Amino acid sequence: MKKLILFALLVLPLGVWAQSAAVKKIMEISREDNRVMEHLDILCNRFGGRLVGSAGFDNSQAWIVKQLQDWGLEVELEKVGELPVGFNRGGWWGRAMGEFTETLYFTTPSFTSGTKGPQRGHVVIEPRTRDQFNRMKGTLKGAWVLMESRSTGWPLEHSVEAREARQAAIKENEEIAQYNRQNPDSPKKLNDMPALFYDEMIEAGVLGFIQPTAVPIRTLYDRKMLNEGKVTFETLPTVPDIKLDEAQFERIYKLAQQRRYVELEFDIRNYFSMGPVPYYNIVATIKGSKKPNEYVVMGSHLDAYDVATGGVDCGSGVSAMMEAARMIALSGAKPERSIVFIFFAAEEFGLLGSLGWVKAHPDKLDKITNMFNRDGGPMPYTSFSAPKSLLKEYQEIAKPIQEMYPDYNFTVTALEPRQKPTQTGGNDSTSFMVEGIPALQMSERADPSGYNFQYQEIWHTERDTYNKSIPEYQEQAATALAIMALGTANLPTMLPRNEVYK
């Protein structure tokens, strides 16, 4: 019997045996020492929001580089671009006083102004016509200005183009107002572009602007600072741009309409730094033992909005990818192809990190067998569609995932080729897909344990925190990423592109 076992070991293909041993080790690490939530804790609760251009992004980047190097990976920082200014967010507080007393629930978009310490003032409703402005301009000094139009998360525009658009809207409202005076029984609605007298109100001494918004509050960033010359340190906004819970806004607005007494006080600590501020992708590699110039790419974006801590978008991706890299590195695996882990910068600014990497590496694009991207929330993986010619191989690769997590019913089915996209979409994988690179993903849409996770609740809102990620799902995702990436690196062929795209 011993001779038969020895003979079997001798004739068994070395790559299969090595992969099996490495996968066994990955499974052992996953069961006994899965650190995915430890990584996420540090990302969210030591560094906080990771907006590109902030200390949170730079500090988390430096920490990830050190971790990857400690695990034995080759690591490089690849410059993507630079911002004209940096931004760091402190705390923010607000309260209403007078006939309405309440702690206020609000945020401000990134790259917008804070207060000059705690600032208290009365409330006025913004003017919509020149006549209204002239009648109330004396009340604007020291006032918080209420705007009727609901916020979509973006800050108020303060560019030359916005100034021109406002002047056109003011002219339109003058014509509508004249019509309404002549036709009081069938009035037309005024143009509701927010802050029509933006510059004039600031010159008059307002404390800031307030827009109503739905809850949870979604707040984004000043897009103009990505356009060369549109924003400089000298042309930054100078008064706060507040997005307030619409229910509180409505109560305050009614009091202001009735000319009753109400005051608001805000303390908002938004800080800027001089630019230019460069930002980088982190690129870490486990070099292939037989085909080092063929690649399995794994990606997730490190940047996250700073009104929360990016616990889901995309801490759930970064932490799972980090743990997958650690598991593979500690397993002793010698993948035949190189496995490249890319922590993208500036995904939230328009996929800038992934587009930058693709543009910088045209020589590698034909040699990427698949791009795995995690950016869909803290869900477990439940299925994968494989090219038909590799269906059996992927079914074999997936068996350890099925063994470890039987409740998730992970399945592998045959892929039906789809049209190659002609433009990028909502995540970094599409930057690869438009180049014809396979970017087959494991499905992560299910919620098999019933945690009632809702992505829209956290998407770019102040609720995107560490405790919104789900530990058991994250542990499974990290394990599945490690096993699928390693298995893909050891396939006999690259994924056939004619079976992925029509």
Coordinates of C-alpha atoms in Angstrom, one line a residue:
M1 CA 0.0 0.0 0.0
K2 CA 2.8 2.4 0.9
K3 CA 4.4 1.8 -2.5
L4 CA 1.1 2.6 -4.3
I5 CA 0.8 5.9 -2.4
L6 CA 4.4 6.8 -3.2
F7 CA 3.8 6.0 -6.9
A8 CA 0.7 8.2 -6.9
L9 CA 2.6 11.1 -5.4
L10 CA 5.4 10.7 -8.0
V11 CA 3.0 10.7 -11.0
L12 CA 0.7 13.4 -9.7
P13 CA 1.3 16.7 -11.6
L14 CA 3.4 18.9 -9.4
G15 CA 1.3 22.0 -10.1
V16 CA -1.9 20.2 -9.0
W17 CA -0.3 18.9 -5.8
A18 CA 1.2 22.4 -5.0
Q19 CA -2.1 24.1 -5.6
S20 CA -3.9 21.6 -3.5
A21 CA -1.5 22.1 -0.6
A22 CA -1.7 25.9 -0.9
V23 CA -5.5 25.8 -1.0
K24 CA -5.5 23.6 2.1
K25 CA -3.4 26.2 3.9
I26 CA -5.7 29.0 2.7
M27 CA -8.6 27.1 4.2
E28 CA -6.8 26.6 7.4
I29 CA -5.9 30.3 7.7
S30 CA -9.5 31.2 6.9
R31 CA -10.8 29.0 9.6
E32 CA -8.3 29.8 12.3
D33 CA -6.9 33.3 11.6
N34 CA -9.1 35.2 9.2
R35 CA -8.1 38.9 9.6
V36 CA -10.4 40.6 7.1
M37 CA -12.4 42.5 9.8
E38 CA -9.2 43.5 11.6
H39 CA -8.0 45.1 8.3
L40 CA -11.3 46.9 8.0
D41 CA -11.3 48.1 11.6
I42 CA -7.9 49.8 11.0
L43 CA -9.0 51.3 7.7
C44 CA -12.2 52.8 9.1
N45 CA -11.5 53.5 12.7
R46 CA -7.8 54.5 12.7
F47 CA -7.7 56.3 9.4
G48 CA -11.4 57.3 8.9
G49 CA -12.7 58.5 5.6
R50 CA -10.2 58.1 2.8
L51 CA -11.0 60.8 0.3
V52 CA -8.3 61.3 -2.3
G53 CA -6.4 64.4 -1.2
S54 CA -6.8 63.7 2.5
A55 CA -4.6 62.5 5.3
G56 CA -6.9 59.5 5.7
F57 CA -6.2 58.4 2.2
D58 CA -2.4 58.9 2.5
N59 CA -2.1 57.3 5.9
S60 CA -4.1 54.2 4.9
Q61 CA -2.1 53.9 1.8
A62 CA 1.2 53.9 3.7
W63 CA -0.2 51.3 6.1
I64 CA -1.4 49.0 3.3
V65 CA 2.0 49.2 1.6
K66 CA 3.8 48.1 4.8
Q67 CA 1.4 45.2 5.3
L68 CA 1.8 43.9 1.8
Q69 CA 5.6 44.2 2.0
D70 CA 5.6 42.4 5.4
W71 CA 3.7 39.5 3.7
G72 CA 6.4 39.3 1.0
L73 CA 4.7 41.0 -2.0
E74 CA 6.5 43.3 -4.4
V75 CA 4.9 46.7 -4.0
E76 CA 4.9 49.9 -6.1
L77 CA 3.1 53.2 -5.9
E78 CA 2.1 54.4 -9.4
K79 CA 1.1 58.0 -9.7
V80 CA -2.4 58.6 -11.2
G81 CA -2.7 62.4 -10.9
E82 CA -2.8 65.3 -8.5
L83 CA -5.3 67.7 -7.0
P84 CA -4.9 71.5 -6.8
V85 CA -5.7 71.4 -3.1
G86 CA -6.1 68.9 -0.3
F87 CA -9.0 68.5 2.1
N88 CA -9.4 67.1 5.6
R89 CA -12.6 66.9 7.6
G90 CA -13.0 67.5 11.3
G91 CA -16.1 67.3 13.3
W92 CA -19.4 69.1 12.8
W93 CA -22.2 70.2 15.1
G94 CA -25.4 72.2 14.7
R95 CA -28.4 73.2 16.7
A96 CA -31.6 75.3 16.4
M97 CA -32.8 77.8 19.0
G98 CA -35.8 80.0 19.6
E99 CA -39.2 78.7 18.8
F100 CA -37.6 75.5 17.4
T101 CA -35.0 73.8 19.6
E102 CA -33.2 70.7 18.3
T103 CA -29.9 69.2 17.5
L104 CA -29.5 69.4 13.7
Y105 CA -28.7 66.5 11.4
F106 CA -26.6 67.6 8.4
T107 CA -23.4 67.2 6.5
T108 CA -21.3 69.3 4.0
P109 CA -19.8 68.1 0.7
S110 CA -16.1 67.5 0.5
F111 CA -13.9 70.5 -0.6
T112 CA -16.4 73.0 0.8
S113 CA -15.9 75.6 3.5
G114 CA -16.3 75.2 7.2
T115 CA -17.4 77.8 9.8
K116 CA -15.1 80.3 11.5
G117 CA -15.6 78.6 14.8
P118 CA -19.2 78.3 16.2
Q119 CA -21.3 80.7 14.2
R120 CA -24.9 81.7 15.2
G121 CA -27.4 83.6 13.1
H122 CA -31.0 84.2 12.1
V123 CA -32.7 82.5 9.2
V124 CA -33.9 84.0 5.9
I125 CA -35.4 82.4 2.8
E126 CA -33.3 82.9 -0.3
P127 CA -34.5 85.6 -2.8
R128 CA -35.7 84.4 -6.3
T129 CA -35.9 87.8 -8.0
R130 CA -34.0 91.1 -8.0
D131 CA -36.9 92.8 -6.3
Q132 CA -36.9 90.2 -3.5
F133 CA -33.1 90.6 -3.1
N134 CA -33.3 94.4 -2.9
R135 CA -36.1 94.2 -0.3
M136 CA -34.2 91.9 2.0
K137 CA -30.5 92.6 1.4
G138 CA -30.2 94.3 4.7
T139 CA -31.3 91.2 6.6
L140 CA -28.6 89.0 4.9
K141 CA -25.7 90.0 7.1
G142 CA -25.2 87.2 9.7
A143 CA -28.0 85.0 8.3
W144 CA -28.2 81.4 7.3
V145 CA -30.0 81.2 3.9
L146 CA -32.6 78.5 3.3
M147 CA -33.0 77.2 -0.3
E148 CA -36.1 75.5 -1.5
S149 CA -34.4 73.1 -4.0
R150 CA -33.5 69.7 -2.6
S151 CA -29.8 68.7 -2.6
T152 CA -28.6 65.7 -4.7
G153 CA -25.4 65.6 -2.7
W154 CA -23.3 68.0 -4.9
P155 CA -22.1 71.3 -3.5
L156 CA -23.3 74.7 -4.8
E157 CA -21.5 75.7 -7.9
H158 CA -19.1 78.7 -7.6
S159 CA -17.5 78.8 -11.0
V160 CA -17.6 81.3 -13.8
E161 CA -20.0 79.0 -15.7
A162 CA -22.3 78.8 -12.7
R163 CA -22.3 82.6 -12.4
E164 CA -23.4 82.9 -16.0
A165 CA -26.1 80.3 -15.6
R166 CA -27.4 82.2 -12.5
Q167 CA -27.6 85.5 -14.3
A168 CA -29.6 83.8 -17.1
A169 CA -32.0 82.3 -14.4
I170 CA -32.3 85.7 -12.7
K171 CA -33.3 87.3 -16.0
E172 CA -35.8 84.5 -16.6
N173 CA -37.3 85.0 -13.2
E174 CA -37.7 88.7 -13.8
E175 CA -39.8 87.9 -16.9
I176 CA -41.8 85.2 -15.0
A177 CA -42.4 87.7 -12.1
Q178 CA -43.7 90.3 -14.5
Y179 CA -46.0 87.7 -16.2
N180 CA -47.3 86.7 -12.7
R181 CA -48.2 90.2 -11.8
Q182 CA -50.2 90.5 -14.9
N183 CA -51.8 87.0 -14.6
P184 CA -52.3 86.4 -10.9
D185 CA -54.9 83.6 -11.6
S186 CA -52.4 81.5 -13.6
P187 CA -49.0 82.1 -12.2
K188 CA -45.9 80.4 -13.6
K189 CA -43.3 78.7 -11.3
L190 CA -40.0 80.6 -10.9
N191 CA -36.7 79.0 -11.9
D192 CA -35.6 77.1 -8.8
M193 CA -31.9 77.0 -9.5
P194 CA -30.4 77.3 -6.0
A195 CA -28.5 80.3 -4.8
L196 CA -29.3 82.6 -7.7
F197 CA -27.7 85.6 -5.8
Y198 CA -24.8 83.5 -4.5
D199 CA -22.1 86.1 -5.0
E200 CA -24.3 89.0 -3.9
M201 CA -25.4 87.2 -0.8
I202 CA -21.8 86.4 0.2
E203 CA -20.9 90.0 -0.3
A204 CA -23.8 91.0 1.9
G205 CA -22.4 88.9 4.7
V206 CA -24.4 85.7 4.9
L207 CA -23.0 82.9 7.2
G208 CA -23.9 80.1 4.8
F209 CA -26.4 78.2 2.7
I210 CA -28.7 75.4 3.7
Q211 CA -30.5 72.9 1.4
P212 CA -32.9 70.1 2.4
T213 CA -31.9 66.6 1.7
A214 CA -33.3 63.1 2.1
V215 CA -32.1 60.8 4.9
P216 CA -29.7 59.1 4.9
I217 CA -27.8 62.1 3.8
R218 CA -25.8 61.8 0.6
T219 CA -22.9 64.3 0.2
L220 CA -20.4 64.3 -2.6
Y221 CA -17.5 66.6 -3.6
D222 CA -16.6 69.7 -5.6
R223 CA -16.0 68.4 -9.1
K224 CA -14.5 71.6 -10.3
M225 CA -11.3 70.9 -8.4
L226 CA -10.5 68.0 -10.8
N227 CA -10.5 70.5 -13.7
E228 CA -7.2 72.3 -14.2
G229 CA -7.5 76.0 -13.3
K230 CA -11.2 75.8 -12.1
V231 CA -10.2 75.7 -8.4
T232 CA -7.1 77.0 -6.7
F233 CA -6.3 77.7 -3.1
E234 CA -7.2 81.3 -3.7
T235 CA -10.6 80.5 -5.3
L236 CA -12.0 78.0 -2.7
P237 CA -15.5 78.6 -1.4
T238 CA -15.6 80.8 1.7
V239 CA -19.0 80.0 3.3
P240 CA -20.5 76.7 4.4
D241 CA -22.7 74.6 2.1
I242 CA -25.0 72.7 4.4
K243 CA -27.2 69.7 3.5
L244 CA -29.9 69.4 6.2
D245 CA -32.4 66.7 7.1
E246 CA -35.5 67.6 5.0
A247 CA -37.8 67.1 8.0
Q248 CA -35.9 69.6 10.1
F249 CA -35.5 71.9 7.2
E250 CA -39.3 72.0 6.6
R251 CA -40.0 72.9 10.2
I252 CA -37.4 75.7 10.1
Y253 CA -38.7 76.9 6.7
K254 CA -42.3 77.2 8.0
L255 CA -41.1 79.3 11.0
A256 CA -39.1 81.6 8.6
Q257 CA -42.2 82.0 6.4
Q258 CA -44.2 83.0 9.4
R259 CA -41.5 85.5 10.4
R260 CA -41.2 83.8 13.8
Y261 CA -38.0 83.8 15.9
V262 CA -35.5 81.0 15.1
E263 CA -31.7 81.0 15.2
L264 CA -29.2 78.3 14.0
E265 CA -25.7 77.7 15.2
F266 CA -23.1 75.6 13.4
D267 CA -19.6 74.6 14.1
I268 CA -18.1 72.9 11.0
R269 CA -14.4 72.0 10.8
N270 CA -13.5 71.6 7.1
Y271 CA -9.8 72.2 6.4
F272 CA -7.8 72.6 3.2
S273 CA -4.1 72.1 2.4
M274 CA -1.9 73.7 -0.3
G275 CA -1.5 71.7 -3.5
P276 CA -0.6 70.1 -5.7
V277 CA -1.5 66.9 -3.9
P278 CA -0.5 63.7 -5.8
Y279 CA -2.4 60.5 -5.6
Y280 CA -1.3 56.9 -6.4
N281 CA -2.5 53.4 -7.0
I282 CA -0.9 50.7 -4.9
V283 CA 0.2 47.8 -7.1
A284 CA 1.4 44.6 -5.3
T285 CA 2.5 41.4 -7.1
I286 CA 3.1 37.8 -6.4
K287 CA 5.3 36.9 -9.3
G288 CA 4.3 33.8 -11.4
S289 CA 6.6 30.8 -11.2
K290 CA 6.1 29.7 -14.8
K291 CA 4.3 32.5 -16.7
P292 CA 5.3 35.7 -14.9
N293 CA 4.2 37.8 -17.8
E294 CA 0.6 36.6 -17.7
Y295 CA -1.6 38.1 -15.0
V296 CA -4.5 37.6 -12.8
V297 CA -5.6 41.1 -11.6
M298 CA -7.5 41.7 -8.4
G299 CA -8.8 45.2 -7.7
S300 CA -10.7 47.4 -5.3
H301 CA -10.7 51.1 -4.7
L302 CA -9.1 52.5 -1.6
D303 CA -10.7 55.9 -1.7
A304 CA -13.9 56.5 0.2
Y305 CA -16.1 59.5 1.0
D306 CA -15.2 61.2 4.2
V307 CA -18.6 62.0 5.7
A308 CA -18.4 58.4 6.9
T309 CA -15.5 55.9 7.1
G310 CA -15.9 53.9 3.9
G311 CA -16.7 50.7 5.8
V312 CA -18.6 49.3 2.8
D313 CA -17.7 51.4 -0.1
C314 CA -15.1 50.2 -0.5
G315 CA -13.6 49.0 2.8
S316 CA -15.5 45.8 2.2
G317 CA -13.5 45.3 -1.0
V318 CA -10.1 46.6 0.2
S319 CA -10.1 44.5 3.4
A320 CA -11.2 41.3 1.6
M321 CA -8.5 41.8 -1.1
M322 CA -5.9 42.5 1.6
E323 CA -6.8 39.3 3.4
A324 CA -6.8 37.3 0.1
A325 CA -3.3 38.6 -0.6
R326 CA -2.2 37.6 2.9
M327 CA -3.7 34.1 2.6
I328 CA -2.1 33.4 -0.7
A329 CA 1.3 34.8 0.5
L330 CA 1.3 32.8 3.7
S331 CA 0.0 29.6 2.0
G332 CA 3.3 29.1 0.3
A333 CA 1.6 29.1 -3.1
K334 CA 3.7 29.4 -6.2
P335 CA 1.1 30.5 -8.8
E336 CA 2.1 29.8 -12.4
R337 CA 0.9 33.3 -13.5
S338 CA 1.5 36.5 -11.6
I339 CA -1.2 37.7 -9.3
V340 CA -1.5 41.5 -9.3
F341 CA -3.4 43.3 -6.5
I342 CA -4.3 46.9 -7.3
F343 CA -5.7 49.3 -4.7
F344 CA -7.1 52.0 -7.0
A345 CA -7.2 55.7 -6.2
A346 CA -9.9 58.2 -7.1
E347 CA -12.6 55.7 -8.2
E348 CA -15.1 58.0 -6.7
F349 CA -13.8 60.8 -8.9
G350 CA -14.6 58.9 -12.1
L351 CA -12.6 55.6 -12.1
L352 CA -9.4 57.6 -12.4
G353 CA -7.2 55.0 -10.8
S354 CA -8.2 52.1 -12.9
L355 CA -8.3 54.1 -16.1
G356 CA -4.8 55.4 -15.3
W357 CA -3.5 51.9 -14.7
V358 CA -4.9 50.6 -18.0
K359 CA -3.4 53.6 -19.9
A360 CA 0.0 53.2 -18.2
H361 CA 0.3 49.5 -19.0
P362 CA -0.8 48.8 -22.7
D363 CA 1.8 46.1 -22.9
K364 CA 0.1 44.0 -20.2
L365 CA -3.5 44.2 -21.4
D366 CA -3.3 41.2 -23.8
K367 CA -1.7 39.2 -21.0
I368 CA -4.4 39.6 -18.3
T369 CA -6.4 36.4 -18.1
N370 CA -9.1 37.9 -15.7
M371 CA -9.7 40.9 -13.6
F372 CA -11.5 40.2 -10.3
N373 CA -13.0 43.4 -8.7
R374 CA -14.8 43.7 -5.4
D375 CA -17.0 46.8 -5.1
G376 CA -20.5 45.6 -4.5
G377 CA -20.9 45.6 -0.7
P378 CA -20.1 43.2 2.1
M379 CA -21.9 40.3 0.5
P380 CA -20.7 36.7 0.3
Y381 CA -20.0 35.1 -3.1
T382 CA -22.6 32.7 -4.3
S383 CA -21.9 31.9 -7.9
F384 CA -19.5 32.2 -10.8
S385 CA -20.1 31.8 -14.6
A386 CA -17.0 30.3 -16.3
P387 CA -16.1 30.1 -20.0
K388 CA -17.5 26.8 -21.3
S389 CA -14.1 25.4 -22.2
L390 CA -13.0 25.9 -18.6
L391 CA -16.2 25.0 -16.8
K392 CA -14.9 21.7 -15.4
E393 CA -11.7 23.3 -14.2
Y394 CA -13.6 26.1 -12.4
Q395 CA -16.0 23.6 -10.8
E396 CA -12.9 21.9 -9.4
I397 CA -11.4 25.2 -8.2
A398 CA -14.7 26.1 -6.4
K399 CA -15.0 22.9 -4.4
P400 CA -13.1 24.2 -1.3
I401 CA -15.4 27.2 -1.2
Q402 CA -18.4 24.9 -1.3
E403 CA -16.9 22.7 1.4
M404 CA -16.1 25.6 3.7
Y405 CA -19.4 27.5 3.2
P406 CA -22.1 25.0 2.3
D407 CA -24.9 27.4 3.4
Y408 CA -24.1 29.8 0.7
N409 CA -24.6 27.2 -2.1
F410 CA -21.7 28.5 -4.3
T411 CA -22.3 27.3 -7.8
V412 CA -20.3 27.4 -11.1
T413 CA -22.3 27.6 -14.3
A414 CA -21.5 28.0 -18.0
L415 CA -21.0 31.6 -19.2
E416 CA -22.9 32.9 -22.2
P417 CA -20.7 35.4 -24.1
R418 CA -21.9 39.0 -23.8
Q419 CA -21.3 42.2 -25.9
K420 CA -18.1 43.9 -25.0
P421 CA -19.0 47.3 -23.4
T422 CA -18.1 50.4 -25.3
Q423 CA -17.9 52.7 -22.3
T424 CA -17.0 52.5 -18.7
G425 CA -19.7 52.0 -16.0
G426 CA -20.1 52.1 -12.3
N427 CA -16.9 50.3 -11.1
D428 CA -13.2 49.8 -11.9
S429 CA -13.8 46.5 -13.7
T430 CA -15.4 48.3 -16.6
S431 CA -12.1 50.1 -17.3
F432 CA -10.7 46.7 -18.2
M433 CA -13.8 45.4 -19.9
V434 CA -13.9 48.2 -22.5
E435 CA -10.4 47.0 -23.5
G436 CA -11.7 43.5 -24.1
I437 CA -10.1 42.1 -21.0
P438 CA -12.2 39.4 -19.2
A439 CA -13.5 40.7 -15.9
L440 CA -15.7 37.8 -14.8
Q441 CA -16.9 38.4 -11.3
M442 CA -18.3 36.1 -8.6
S443 CA -21.9 37.1 -7.9
E444 CA -22.4 38.8 -4.6
R445 CA -26.0 39.8 -4.7
A446 CA -27.6 37.4 -2.2
D447 CA -28.0 37.9 1.5
P448 CA -28.3 34.3 2.6
S449 CA -28.2 34.8 6.3
G450 CA -30.8 37.6 6.2
Y451 CA -29.0 40.6 7.5
N452 CA -31.2 42.9 5.5
F453 CA -28.3 44.9 4.1
Q454 CA -29.3 47.7 1.7
Y455 CA -26.6 49.2 -0.4
Q456 CA -28.6 52.4 -1.1
E457 CA -28.5 53.1 2.7
I458 CA -24.7 53.5 2.7
W459 CA -24.0 54.6 -0.8
H460 CA -22.1 57.8 -0.5
T461 CA -23.9 58.6 2.8
E462 CA -22.9 59.3 6.4
R463 CA -23.9 55.7 7.3
D464 CA -21.1 54.0 5.4
T465 CA -19.3 52.8 8.5
Y466 CA -17.4 49.8 9.8
N467 CA -20.4 48.2 11.5
K468 CA -22.3 48.1 8.2
S469 CA -20.0 45.4 6.9
I470 CA -20.9 41.8 7.8
P471 CA -18.1 39.7 9.3
E472 CA -19.2 36.3 8.2
Y473 CA -19.7 37.5 4.6
Q474 CA -16.4 39.3 4.5
E475 CA -14.5 36.2 5.7
Q476 CA -16.1 34.1 3.0
A477 CA -15.4 36.7 0.4
A478 CA -11.7 37.0 1.3
T479 CA -11.4 33.2 1.2
A480 CA -13.2 32.9 -2.1
L481 CA -11.1 35.6 -3.7
A482 CA -7.9 33.9 -2.6
I483 CA -9.0 30.5 -3.9
M484 CA -10.4 31.7 -7.2
A485 CA -7.5 34.0 -8.0
L486 CA -5.0 31.2 -7.3
G487 CA -7.0 28.7 -9.3
T488 CA -7.2 31.1 -12.2
A489 CA -3.5 31.7 -12.1
N490 CA -2.9 27.9 -12.3
L491 CA -5.3 27.2 -15.2
P492 CA -3.8 25.4 -18.2
T493 CA -4.8 28.3 -20.5
M494 CA -5.8 32.0 -20.2
L495 CA -9.5 32.7 -20.3
P496 CA -10.5 32.6 -24.0
R497 CA -11.7 36.0 -24.8
N498 CA -14.0 34.8 -27.6
E499 CA -15.9 32.9 -25.0
V500 CA -16.3 36.0 -22.8
Y501 CA -17.2 38.6 -25.4
K502 CA -19.2 38.1 -28.6

